[in-house]
Coordinates of C-alpha atoms and ligand atoms in Angstrom, one line a residue:
X903 CA 69.4 74.0 13.9
X904 CA 67.2 76.1 16.2
X905 CA 63.6 75.2 16.9
X906 CA 60.5 77.9 16.4
X907 CA 61.8 79.5 19.7
X908 CA 64.9 80.2 18.9
X909 CA 66.7 77.3 20.7
X910 CA 69.6 75.8 19.1
X911 CA 69.3 72.1 19.3
X912 CA 72.4 70.4 19.1
X913 CA 72.4 67.5 21.5
X914 CA 70.8 63.9 21.1
X915 CA 70.0 61.5 23.8
X916 CA 69.7 57.9 22.8
X917 CA 68.3 55.1 24.8
X918 CA 70.0 51.6 23.7
X919 CA 67.8 50.0 25.9
X920 CA 65.1 49.6 28.2
X921 CA 66.5 46.8 29.9
X922 CA 68.6 47.4 33.0
X923 CA 70.5 45.2 35.5
X924 CA 69.1 46.9 38.5
X925 CA 65.8 48.0 39.7
X926 CA 65.7 51.4 41.2
X927 CA 62.8 52.2 43.2
X928 CA 61.6 55.2 41.8
X929 CA 62.4 54.3 38.4
X930 CA 61.2 50.7 37.7
X931 CA 58.8 47.8 39.5
X932 CA 60.4 45.2 41.2
X933 CA 58.8 42.4 38.7
X934 CA 56.8 42.3 36.1
X935 CA 58.5 45.4 34.3
X936 CA 57.1 45.4 30.4
X937 CA 60.1 45.4 28.0
X938 CA 60.4 46.1 24.4
X939 CA 60.8 43.1 22.1
X940 CA 63.9 42.6 20.4
X941 CA 63.3 42.9 17.1
X942 CA 61.2 45.8 17.8
X943 CA 64.7 47.8 19.1
X944 CA 66.9 49.9 16.9
X945 CA 69.7 47.8 15.4
X946 CA 73.5 49.2 15.4
X947 CA 72.8 50.4 11.7
X948 CA 69.7 52.2 12.2
X949 CA 71.1 54.3 15.1
X950 CA 73.8 55.0 13.1
X951 CA 71.6 56.4 10.3
X952 CA 69.3 58.4 12.8
X953 CA 73.0 59.8 14.1
X954 CA 74.2 60.8 10.8
X955 CA 71.2 62.7 9.5
X956 CA 70.8 64.5 13.0
X957 CA 74.5 65.5 12.4
X958 CA 73.5 66.8 9.1
X959 CA 71.0 68.9 11.1
X960 CA 73.4 70.2 13.8
X961 CA 73.5 67.7 16.0
X962 CA 77.3 67.6 18.0
X963 CA 76.8 66.1 21.4
X964 CA 75.6 62.3 21.9
X965 CA 74.4 60.7 25.0
X966 CA 74.2 57.0 25.1
X967 CA 71.9 56.0 28.1
X968 CA 68.8 53.6 28.7
X969 CA 67.8 51.4 31.0
X970 CA 71.1 50.7 31.5
X971 CA 73.3 51.2 28.2
X972 CA 76.0 48.8 29.5
X973 CA 73.5 45.7 29.2
X974 CA 73.8 46.3 25.0
X975 CA 76.1 44.0 23.7
X976 CA 77.3 46.3 20.8
X977 CA 77.7 49.3 22.6
X978 CA 81.5 49.7 22.1
X979 CA 81.3 49.0 18.3
X980 CA 78.4 51.6 18.3
X981 CA 80.3 54.5 20.1
X982 CA 83.4 53.7 17.9
X983 CA 81.2 54.0 14.9
X984 CA 79.1 57.3 16.0
X985 CA 82.6 58.7 16.7
X986 CA 83.6 58.7 13.1
X987 CA 80.5 60.3 11.9
X988 CA 81.0 63.7 10.8
X989 CA 80.0 66.7 12.8
X990 CA 80.0 64.5 16.0
X991 CA 82.1 66.1 18.6
X992 CA 81.6 64.4 21.9
X993 CA 80.1 61.0 23.0
X994 CA 78.9 60.9 26.3
X995 CA 77.4 58.1 28.5
X996 CA 75.1 57.8 31.3
X997 CA 75.1 54.5 32.9
X998 CA 74.7 52.9 36.7
X999 CA 78.4 51.9 36.5
X1000 CA 77.9 48.1 37.6
X1001 CA 79.5 46.9 34.3
X1002 CA 81.6 50.3 34.0
X1003 CA 85.1 49.0 35.2
X1004 CA 85.5 46.1 33.0
X1005 CA 84.3 48.1 29.6
X1006 CA 85.8 52.0 30.4
X1007 CA 89.1 51.2 28.7
X1008 CA 87.7 50.2 25.2
X1009 CA 84.6 52.7 25.4
X1010 CA 87.4 55.5 26.0
X1011 CA 89.6 54.1 22.7
X1012 CA 85.8 54.3 21.2
X1013 CA 85.8 58.0 21.8
X1014 CA 84.0 58.3 25.3
X1015 CA 84.7 61.8 26.4
X1016 CA 82.6 61.8 29.4
X1017 CA 80.2 59.7 32.0
X1018 CA 77.3 60.5 34.4
X1019 CA 77.5 57.4 36.8
X1020 CA 74.0 57.6 39.0
X1021 CA 74.7 56.9 42.7
X1022 CA 72.2 57.5 45.1
X1023 CA 73.7 55.9 48.4
X1024 CA 77.5 55.8 49.8
X1025 CA 76.0 53.0 52.3
X1026 CA 76.0 49.3 50.9
X1027 CA 72.7 48.7 52.2
X1028 CA 70.9 51.7 51.5
X1029 CA 72.7 51.6 48.0
X1030 CA 70.9 47.9 47.8
X1031 CA 67.6 49.0 49.1
X1032 CA 67.6 51.7 46.6
X1033 CA 68.5 49.5 43.6
X1034 CA 66.9 46.4 44.6
X1035 CA 70.1 44.6 43.1
X1036 CA 73.1 46.9 42.9
X1037 CA 76.6 46.1 44.7
X1038 CA 77.9 49.4 45.6
X1039 CA 81.8 48.4 45.2
X1040 CA 81.7 48.1 41.7
X1041 CA 80.1 51.6 41.0
X1042 CA 82.6 52.8 43.7
X1043 CA 85.6 51.5 41.8
X1044 CA 83.8 52.2 38.4
X1045 CA 84.4 56.2 39.5
X1046 CA 88.0 55.4 40.6
X1047 CA 88.8 53.6 37.4
X1048 CA 87.6 56.7 35.2
X1049 CA 89.4 59.3 37.1
X1050 CA 92.4 57.4 36.5
X1051 CA 91.8 57.4 32.8
X1052 CA 91.1 61.1 32.8
X1053 CA 87.4 60.5 31.9
X1054 CA 85.5 63.5 33.4
X1055 CA 83.1 62.2 36.1
X1056 CA 79.7 63.7 37.1
X1057 CA 77.5 61.5 39.6
X1058 CA 73.6 62.0 39.0
X1059 CA 72.0 61.6 42.8
X1060 CA 68.3 61.9 43.4
X1061 CA 67.4 62.3 46.9
X1062 CA 64.4 60.7 48.7
X1063 CA 62.7 61.9 51.6
X1064 CA 63.3 59.4 54.6
X1065 CA 65.4 57.0 52.3
X1066 CA 68.8 58.6 51.7
X1067 CA 68.1 62.4 52.4
X1068 CA 70.4 62.0 55.7
X1069 CA 73.6 61.5 53.0
X1070 CA 73.4 65.0 51.0
X1071 CA 76.6 66.5 52.9
X1072 CA 78.6 62.9 52.1
X1073 CA 77.9 63.3 48.6
X1074 CA 78.4 67.2 49.1
X1075 CA 82.2 66.4 50.7
X1076 CA 83.0 63.8 48.0
X1077 CA 83.7 67.2 45.7
X1078 CA 86.0 68.2 48.2
X1079 CA 88.3 65.2 47.9
X1080 CA 87.7 63.8 44.2
X1081 CA 87.9 65.5 41.0
X1082 CA 84.1 64.8 40.1
X1083 CA 80.8 66.6 40.2
X1084 CA 77.8 65.5 42.1
X1085 CA 74.8 66.6 40.8
X1086 CA 71.3 66.5 42.5
X1087 CA 68.6 65.7 40.4
X1088 CA 64.9 66.5 41.6
X1089 CA 62.8 63.3 41.7
X1090 CA 60.1 63.7 38.5
X1091 CA 56.9 62.3 38.5
X1092 CA 57.2 60.0 35.9
X1093 CA 56.3 56.2 36.2
X1094 CA 56.8 54.8 39.7
X1095 CA 58.9 58.3 40.3
X1096 CA 55.2 59.7 41.5
X1097 CA 55.0 57.3 44.4
X1098 CA 58.2 58.7 46.4
X1099 CA 58.8 62.1 47.7
X1100 CA 62.2 63.5 46.6
X1101 CA 63.9 66.3 48.2
X1102 CA 64.1 69.9 46.5
X1103 CA 66.9 71.3 45.7
X1104 CA 66.4 74.7 47.2
X1105 CA 66.3 72.3 50.5
X1106 CA 69.7 70.8 49.3
X1107 CA 70.9 74.2 48.8
X1108 CA 69.8 75.5 52.0
X1109 CA 71.7 72.5 53.9
X1110 CA 74.7 73.2 52.0
X1111 CA 74.6 76.9 52.8
X1112 CA 74.1 76.2 56.8
X1113 CA 77.0 73.8 56.7
X1114 CA 79.5 75.5 54.8
X1115 CA 81.1 79.1 54.4
X1116 CA 82.7 79.8 51.1
X1117 CA 80.4 78.8 48.5
X1118 CA 81.1 79.9 45.0
X1119 CA 78.3 80.4 42.5
X1120 CA 79.6 79.1 39.2
X1121 CA 78.7 80.9 36.1
X1122 CA 76.3 78.3 33.8
X1123 CA 78.6 77.6 30.7
X1124 CA 76.6 77.7 27.5
X1125 CA 76.6 74.2 26.7
X1126 CA 76.6 73.2 30.9
X1127 CA 73.2 71.6 30.3
X1128 CA 70.1 72.2 32.7
X1129 CA 72.4 72.3 36.0
X1130 CA 73.1 75.3 37.8
X1131 CA 76.7 74.8 39.9
X1132 CA 78.1 76.4 43.2
X1133 CA 81.6 74.9 44.5
X1134 CA 83.3 74.8 48.0
X1135 CA 86.4 76.5 48.8
X1136 CA 89.0 74.5 47.8
X1137 CA 87.1 71.7 46.6
X1138 CA 88.2 69.6 43.6
X1139 CA 84.4 69.3 41.9
X1140 CA 81.4 71.3 41.7
X1141 CA 77.9 70.6 43.1
X1142 CA 75.4 70.7 40.5
X1143 CA 71.2 71.1 41.0
X1144 CA 68.8 69.6 38.0
X1145 CA 65.9 71.3 39.0
X1146 CA 63.1 70.0 36.5
X1147 CA 60.4 70.4 39.1
X1148 CA 60.8 73.5 41.2
X1149 CA 62.8 75.5 38.4
X1150 CA 62.2 74.7 34.9
X1151 CA 65.3 74.7 32.4
X1152 CA 63.3 74.5 29.2
X1153 CA 64.4 77.7 27.6
X1154 CA 67.7 76.6 27.7
X1155 CA 67.0 73.2 26.4
X1156 CA 69.2 71.8 23.4
X1157 CA 67.8 68.3 23.1
X1158 CA 65.8 65.6 21.5
X1159 CA 65.8 61.9 22.8
X1160 CA 65.6 58.6 20.8
X1161 CA 64.1 55.8 22.6
X1162 CA 65.4 52.4 22.1
X1163 CA 62.4 51.4 20.0
X1164 CA 62.9 54.2 17.6
X1165 CA 60.4 56.6 18.9
X1166 CA 62.3 60.2 18.5
X1167 CA 60.7 62.6 21.4
X1168 CA 61.2 66.4 21.4
X1169 CA 60.4 66.4 25.0
X1170 CA 61.0 64.1 28.4
X1171 CA 57.3 65.2 29.4
X1172 CA 55.2 64.5 26.6
X1173 CA 54.3 61.1 25.0
X1174 CA 54.3 62.5 21.5
X1175 CA 56.9 62.3 18.6
X1176 CA 57.8 60.5 15.7
X1177 CA 57.9 56.5 15.3
X1178 CA 61.3 56.6 13.3
X1179 CA 61.6 53.1 13.4
X1180 CA 58.5 52.3 11.2
X1181 CA 59.9 55.0 8.4
X1182 CA 63.2 53.4 8.2
X1183 CA 61.7 49.6 8.3
X1184 CA 59.0 51.0 5.5
X1185 CA 62.0 52.1 3.1
X1186 CA 62.1 56.0 4.2
X1187 CA 65.0 57.5 2.4
X1188 CA 67.4 59.5 4.1
X1189 CA 65.8 62.6 2.9
X1190 CA 62.5 61.7 4.1
X1191 CA 64.1 60.9 7.5
X1192 CA 65.9 64.4 7.2
X1193 CA 62.9 66.4 6.5
X1194 CA 60.6 64.4 9.6
X1195 CA 63.6 64.9 12.0
X1196 CA 63.9 68.6 11.1
X1197 CA 60.3 69.2 11.2
X1198 CA 60.4 67.4 14.8
X1199 CA 63.0 69.8 16.1
X1200 CA 61.3 72.8 14.9
X1201 CA 57.9 72.0 16.5
X1202 CA 59.4 71.0 20.0
X1203 CA 57.3 72.3 23.0
X1204 CA 58.0 75.3 24.8
X1205 CA 58.2 73.7 28.0
X1206 CA 57.3 70.9 29.9
X1207 CA 54.1 70.7 32.2
X1208 CA 55.3 68.2 34.7
X1209 CA 53.0 69.6 37.6
X1210 CA 49.9 70.5 35.6
X1211 CA 47.5 67.7 34.3
X1212 CA 47.5 67.0 30.4
X1213 CA 46.4 64.3 28.3
X1214 CA 49.7 63.8 26.5
X1215 CA 51.6 63.4 29.3
X1216 CA 54.2 60.7 29.0
X1217 CA 53.2 57.6 30.7
X1218 CA 56.4 55.4 30.4
X1219 CA 59.1 54.9 33.1
X1220 CA 62.1 56.0 33.1
X1221 CA 64.1 53.2 31.7
X1222 CA 61.7 52.8 28.6
X1223 CA 62.2 56.7 27.7
X1224 CA 66.2 57.2 28.5
X1225 CA 66.8 59.0 31.5
Ligands
SAM1805 N1 70.9 53.0 33.8 C1 71.5 54.4 33.8 C2 71.5 55.2 35.0 O1 70.7 54.8 36.0 O2 72.2 56.2 35.0 C3 70.9 55.5 32.7 C4 69.1 55.5 32.6 S1 68.3 56.1 34.0 C5 66.9 56.4 33.4 C6 69.0 58.2 34.0 C7 68.8 59.0 35.3 O3 67.4 58.9 35.0 C8 69.2 58.4 36.5 O4 70.2 59.3 36.9 C9 68.0 57.9 37.2 O5 68.5 58.4 38.9 C10 67.5 59.1 36.9 N2 65.7 58.8 36.9 C11 65.2 57.6 36.9 N3 63.9 57.8 37.4 C12 63.7 59.3 37.8 C13 62.8 59.8 38.2 N4 61.4 59.6 38.5 N5 63.1 61.2 38.6 C14 64.2 61.8 38.4 N6 65.4 61.3 37.9 C15 65.2 59.7 37.6
SF4_1806 FE1 68.1 51.1 35.8 FE2 69.0 53.8 35.5 FE3 66.2 53.0 36.1 FE4 68.1 52.3 38.1 S1 68.0 54.7 37.4 S2 66.4 51.3 37.0 S3 69.9 52.1 37.1 S4 67.7 52.7 34.3

């Protein structure tokens, strides 16, 4: 269905948990992170109910995210059951890749169409420094396994000044050798993200232009999401830019978000939305839920205001919202 600004909202991102097996420095604190209570998280059946109602309102694409979605034990059954809901055309995953190798075959059978793997460094030490807990080899082997299985891979990369920003061209070079896209995501001042200085995508693109001759602009496809893309000559994959800060893409936004404790958010930036868990557990009928989601979609805000002060700004961390 369309919101009041005429945008077709057909994409639901679902955070399956706020827990994670990593502690990326711009996403979570090292210790003392606050987590939702287990009983406050949506169950598999509650998630399925919300997806099925959303599908009736025109949602076609689902992304499972987190926290780290692969730490949730029922993810394979959940994906399989979402895949059987009428109207759902594609299920995707955003993951840090640590547990992906061991689960990817079962996920593919359950309907996984494509995976975004977050990877901020190709150097073991820097990868460990940025994630505090990660083992780079596991992520690299997961990438290879996905490519072998023919699952579309996009790498999500956040560049931080004086940390990993000397690796920009190493990531760019991956698109020459491997059949995957690399997308540079600008650091957002959400949660602990505000403690670091990101690299703007404009600076990244300038660096690429200064180092490569033939760079092709790739037309933005309608369902291509918030990234704009370029491609190097003879490269297998594309280079994407998600520039929430320097270039707001809100006018094409097609998504709503469900947090793991059942809060339906219209926009990443704002703290408001609706508590679907309360409604579900309070005995609301399917029709009540449908009307509430319909109203929420219709009233999606026109755009984020990350760079402005506002009282309704989201104060949660990215692992709690679902990035
Ligand atoms: N754990 C999974 C992962 O890392 O892919 C899924 C959830 S994570 C919150 C999703 C994405 O959000 C990751 O690509 C991560 O780099 C990004 N992210 C987290 N905090 C961010 C921030 N402050 N600004 C921009 N991106 C952020
Ligand atoms: Fe975990 Fe993803 Fe946040 Fe890193 S970015 S701490 S992997 S939720």
